[in-house]
Coordinates of N, CA and C in Angstrom, one line a residue:
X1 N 63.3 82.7 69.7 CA 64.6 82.6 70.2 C 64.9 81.2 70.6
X2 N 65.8 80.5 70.2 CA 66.1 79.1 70.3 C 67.1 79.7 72.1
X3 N 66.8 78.6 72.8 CA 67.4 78.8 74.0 C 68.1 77.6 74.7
X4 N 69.1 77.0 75.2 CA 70.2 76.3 75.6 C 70.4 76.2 76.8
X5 N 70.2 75.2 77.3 CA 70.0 75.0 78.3 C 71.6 73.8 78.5
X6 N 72.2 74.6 79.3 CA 73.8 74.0 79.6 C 73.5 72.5 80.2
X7 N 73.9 71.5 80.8 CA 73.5 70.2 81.3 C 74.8 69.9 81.9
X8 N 75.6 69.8 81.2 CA 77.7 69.2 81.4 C 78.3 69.6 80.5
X9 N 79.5 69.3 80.5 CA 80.6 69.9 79.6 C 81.5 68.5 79.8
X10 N 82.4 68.1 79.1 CA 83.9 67.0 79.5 C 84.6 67.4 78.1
X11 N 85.7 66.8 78.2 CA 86.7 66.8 77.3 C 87.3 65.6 76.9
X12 N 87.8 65.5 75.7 CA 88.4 64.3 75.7 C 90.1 64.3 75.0
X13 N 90.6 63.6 74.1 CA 91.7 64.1 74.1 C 92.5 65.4 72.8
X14 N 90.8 65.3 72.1 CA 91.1 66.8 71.0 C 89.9 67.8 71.6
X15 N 88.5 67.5 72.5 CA 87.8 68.6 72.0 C 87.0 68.7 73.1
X16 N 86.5 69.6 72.9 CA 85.4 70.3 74.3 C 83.7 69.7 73.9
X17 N 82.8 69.1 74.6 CA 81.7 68.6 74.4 C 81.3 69.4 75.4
X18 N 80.0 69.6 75.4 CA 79.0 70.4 75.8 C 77.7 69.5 75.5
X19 N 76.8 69.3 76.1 CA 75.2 68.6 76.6 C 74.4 69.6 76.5
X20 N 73.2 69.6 76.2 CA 71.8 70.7 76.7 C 71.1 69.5 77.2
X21 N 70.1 70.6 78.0 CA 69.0 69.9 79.1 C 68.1 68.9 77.7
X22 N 68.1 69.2 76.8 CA 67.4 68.6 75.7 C 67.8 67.6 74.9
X23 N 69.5 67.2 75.4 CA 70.1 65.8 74.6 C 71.1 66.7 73.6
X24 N 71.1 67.8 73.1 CA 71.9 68.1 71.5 C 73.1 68.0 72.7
X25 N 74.5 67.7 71.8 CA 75.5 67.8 71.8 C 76.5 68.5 70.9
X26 N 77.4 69.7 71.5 CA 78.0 70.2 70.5 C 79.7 69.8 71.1
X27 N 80.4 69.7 69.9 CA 81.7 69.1 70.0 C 83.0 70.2 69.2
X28 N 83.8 70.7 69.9 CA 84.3 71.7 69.6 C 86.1 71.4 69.1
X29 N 86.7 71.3 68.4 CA 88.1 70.8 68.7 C 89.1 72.1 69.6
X30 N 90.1 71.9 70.3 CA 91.0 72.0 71.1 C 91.4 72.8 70.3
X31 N 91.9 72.7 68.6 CA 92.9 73.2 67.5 C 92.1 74.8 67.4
X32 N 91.0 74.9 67.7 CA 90.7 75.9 67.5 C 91.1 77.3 68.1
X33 N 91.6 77.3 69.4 CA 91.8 78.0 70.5 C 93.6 77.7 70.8
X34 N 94.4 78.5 71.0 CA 95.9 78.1 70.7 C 95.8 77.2 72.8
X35 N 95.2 78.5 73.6 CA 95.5 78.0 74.8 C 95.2 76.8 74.9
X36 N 94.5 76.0 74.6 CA 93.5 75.2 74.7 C 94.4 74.0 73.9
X37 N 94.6 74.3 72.8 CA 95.8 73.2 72.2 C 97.0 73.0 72.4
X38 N 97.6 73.8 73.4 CA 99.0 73.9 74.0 C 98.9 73.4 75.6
X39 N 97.8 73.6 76.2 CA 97.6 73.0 77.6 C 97.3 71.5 77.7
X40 N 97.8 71.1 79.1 CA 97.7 69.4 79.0 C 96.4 69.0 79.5
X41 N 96.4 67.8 79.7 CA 95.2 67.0 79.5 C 94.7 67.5 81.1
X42 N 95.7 67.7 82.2 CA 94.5 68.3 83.6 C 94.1 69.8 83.3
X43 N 95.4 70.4 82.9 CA 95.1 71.8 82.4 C 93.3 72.0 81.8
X44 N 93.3 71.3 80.4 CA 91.9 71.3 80.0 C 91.2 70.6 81.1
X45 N 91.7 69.8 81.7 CA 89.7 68.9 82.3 C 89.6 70.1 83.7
X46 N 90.5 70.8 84.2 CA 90.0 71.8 84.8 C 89.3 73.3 84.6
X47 N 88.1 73.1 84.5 CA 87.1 74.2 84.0 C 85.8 74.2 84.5
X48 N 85.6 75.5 84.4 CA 84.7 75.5 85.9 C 83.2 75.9 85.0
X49 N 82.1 75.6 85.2 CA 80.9 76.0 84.0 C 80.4 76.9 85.1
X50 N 80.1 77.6 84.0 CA 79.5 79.0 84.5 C 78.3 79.6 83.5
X51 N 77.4 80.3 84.4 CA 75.9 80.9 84.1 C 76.5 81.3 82.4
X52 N 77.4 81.6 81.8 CA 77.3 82.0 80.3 C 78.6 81.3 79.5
X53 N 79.2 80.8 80.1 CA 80.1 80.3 79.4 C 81.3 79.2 80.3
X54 N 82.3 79.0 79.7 CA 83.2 77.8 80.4 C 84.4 79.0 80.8
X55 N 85.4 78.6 82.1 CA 86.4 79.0 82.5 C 87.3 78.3 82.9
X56 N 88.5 78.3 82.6 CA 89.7 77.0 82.5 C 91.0 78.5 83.3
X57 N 90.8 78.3 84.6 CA 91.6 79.1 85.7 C 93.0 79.3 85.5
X58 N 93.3 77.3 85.3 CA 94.8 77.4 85.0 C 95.7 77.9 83.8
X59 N 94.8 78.1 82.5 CA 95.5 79.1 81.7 C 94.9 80.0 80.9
X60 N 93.9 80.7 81.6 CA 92.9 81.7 81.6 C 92.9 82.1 80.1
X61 N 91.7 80.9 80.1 CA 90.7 80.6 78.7 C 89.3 80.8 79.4
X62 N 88.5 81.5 78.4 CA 87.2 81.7 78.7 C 86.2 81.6 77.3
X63 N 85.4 80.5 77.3 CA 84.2 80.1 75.9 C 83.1 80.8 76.4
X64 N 82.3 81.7 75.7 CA 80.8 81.7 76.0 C 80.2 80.4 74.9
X65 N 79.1 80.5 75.7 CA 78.0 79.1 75.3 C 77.6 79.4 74.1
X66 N 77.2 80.5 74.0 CA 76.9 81.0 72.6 C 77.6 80.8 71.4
X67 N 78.8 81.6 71.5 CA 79.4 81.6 70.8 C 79.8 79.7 69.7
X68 N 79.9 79.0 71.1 CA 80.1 77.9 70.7 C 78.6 77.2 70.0
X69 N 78.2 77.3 70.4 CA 76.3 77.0 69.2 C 76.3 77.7 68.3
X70 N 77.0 78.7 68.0 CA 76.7 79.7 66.8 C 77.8 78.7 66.1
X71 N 78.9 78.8 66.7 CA 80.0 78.0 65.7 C 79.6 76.8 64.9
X72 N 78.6 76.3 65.8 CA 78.2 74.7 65.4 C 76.7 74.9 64.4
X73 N 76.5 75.5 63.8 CA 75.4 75.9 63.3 C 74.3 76.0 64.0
X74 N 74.1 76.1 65.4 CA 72.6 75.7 65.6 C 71.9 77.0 66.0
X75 N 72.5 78.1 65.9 CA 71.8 79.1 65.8 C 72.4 80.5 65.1
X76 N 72.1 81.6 64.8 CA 72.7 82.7 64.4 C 73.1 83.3 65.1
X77 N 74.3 84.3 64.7 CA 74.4 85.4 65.9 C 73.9 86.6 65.4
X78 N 73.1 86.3 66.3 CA 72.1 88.0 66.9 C 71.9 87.3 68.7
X79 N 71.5 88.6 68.7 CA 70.9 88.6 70.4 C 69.4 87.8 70.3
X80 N 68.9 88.3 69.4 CA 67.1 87.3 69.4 C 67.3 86.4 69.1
X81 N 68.3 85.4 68.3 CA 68.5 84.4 67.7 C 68.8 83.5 68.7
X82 N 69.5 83.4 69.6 CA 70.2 82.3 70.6 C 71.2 83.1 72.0
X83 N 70.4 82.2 72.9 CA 71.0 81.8 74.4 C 71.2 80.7 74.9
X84 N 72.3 81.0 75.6 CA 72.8 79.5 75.8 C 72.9 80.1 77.5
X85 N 72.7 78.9 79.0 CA 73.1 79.4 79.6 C 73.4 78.2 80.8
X86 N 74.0 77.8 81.7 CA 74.6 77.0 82.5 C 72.8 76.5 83.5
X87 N 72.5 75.4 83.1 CA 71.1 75.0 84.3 C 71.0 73.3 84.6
X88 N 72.6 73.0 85.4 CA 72.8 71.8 85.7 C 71.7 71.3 86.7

């Protein structure tokens, strides 16, 4: 099971980045997610990381970690295949 180890998250002015404790970087665009592409630039940089995924309060958007590594090829989705989880 390939396992993910969260490190940081930031945003910039299209997309969501994500760190692991190991250097990979995944980069996600905004366009994907309507909330996320219609909210302004504090709106996104306010998000709170959390043990399985990201939480954005002010326009209640929620990413699991997973999901986002599966998008980015770096693992399958099954349960054996990949965890991702918040270990700043």
């Amino acid at each position: 099971m390939k396992r993910f180890y969260i490190v940081r998250a930031w945003t910039d002015d299209t997309s969501l980045w994500i760190e692991t404790k190991d250097g990979q970087r995944v980069c996600t665009p905004f366009s994907k997610w309507k909330r996320l592409e219609n909210a302004t630039k504090d709106q996104r940089n306010d998000f709170v990381l959390g043990y399985t995924g990201i939480h954005w309060p002010s326009i209640d958007e929620d990413l699991g970690y997973e999901g986002l590594f599966v998008d980015a090829g770096l693992c399958e989705a099954t349960p054996e295949e990949c965890s991702a989880v918040c270990d700043p």
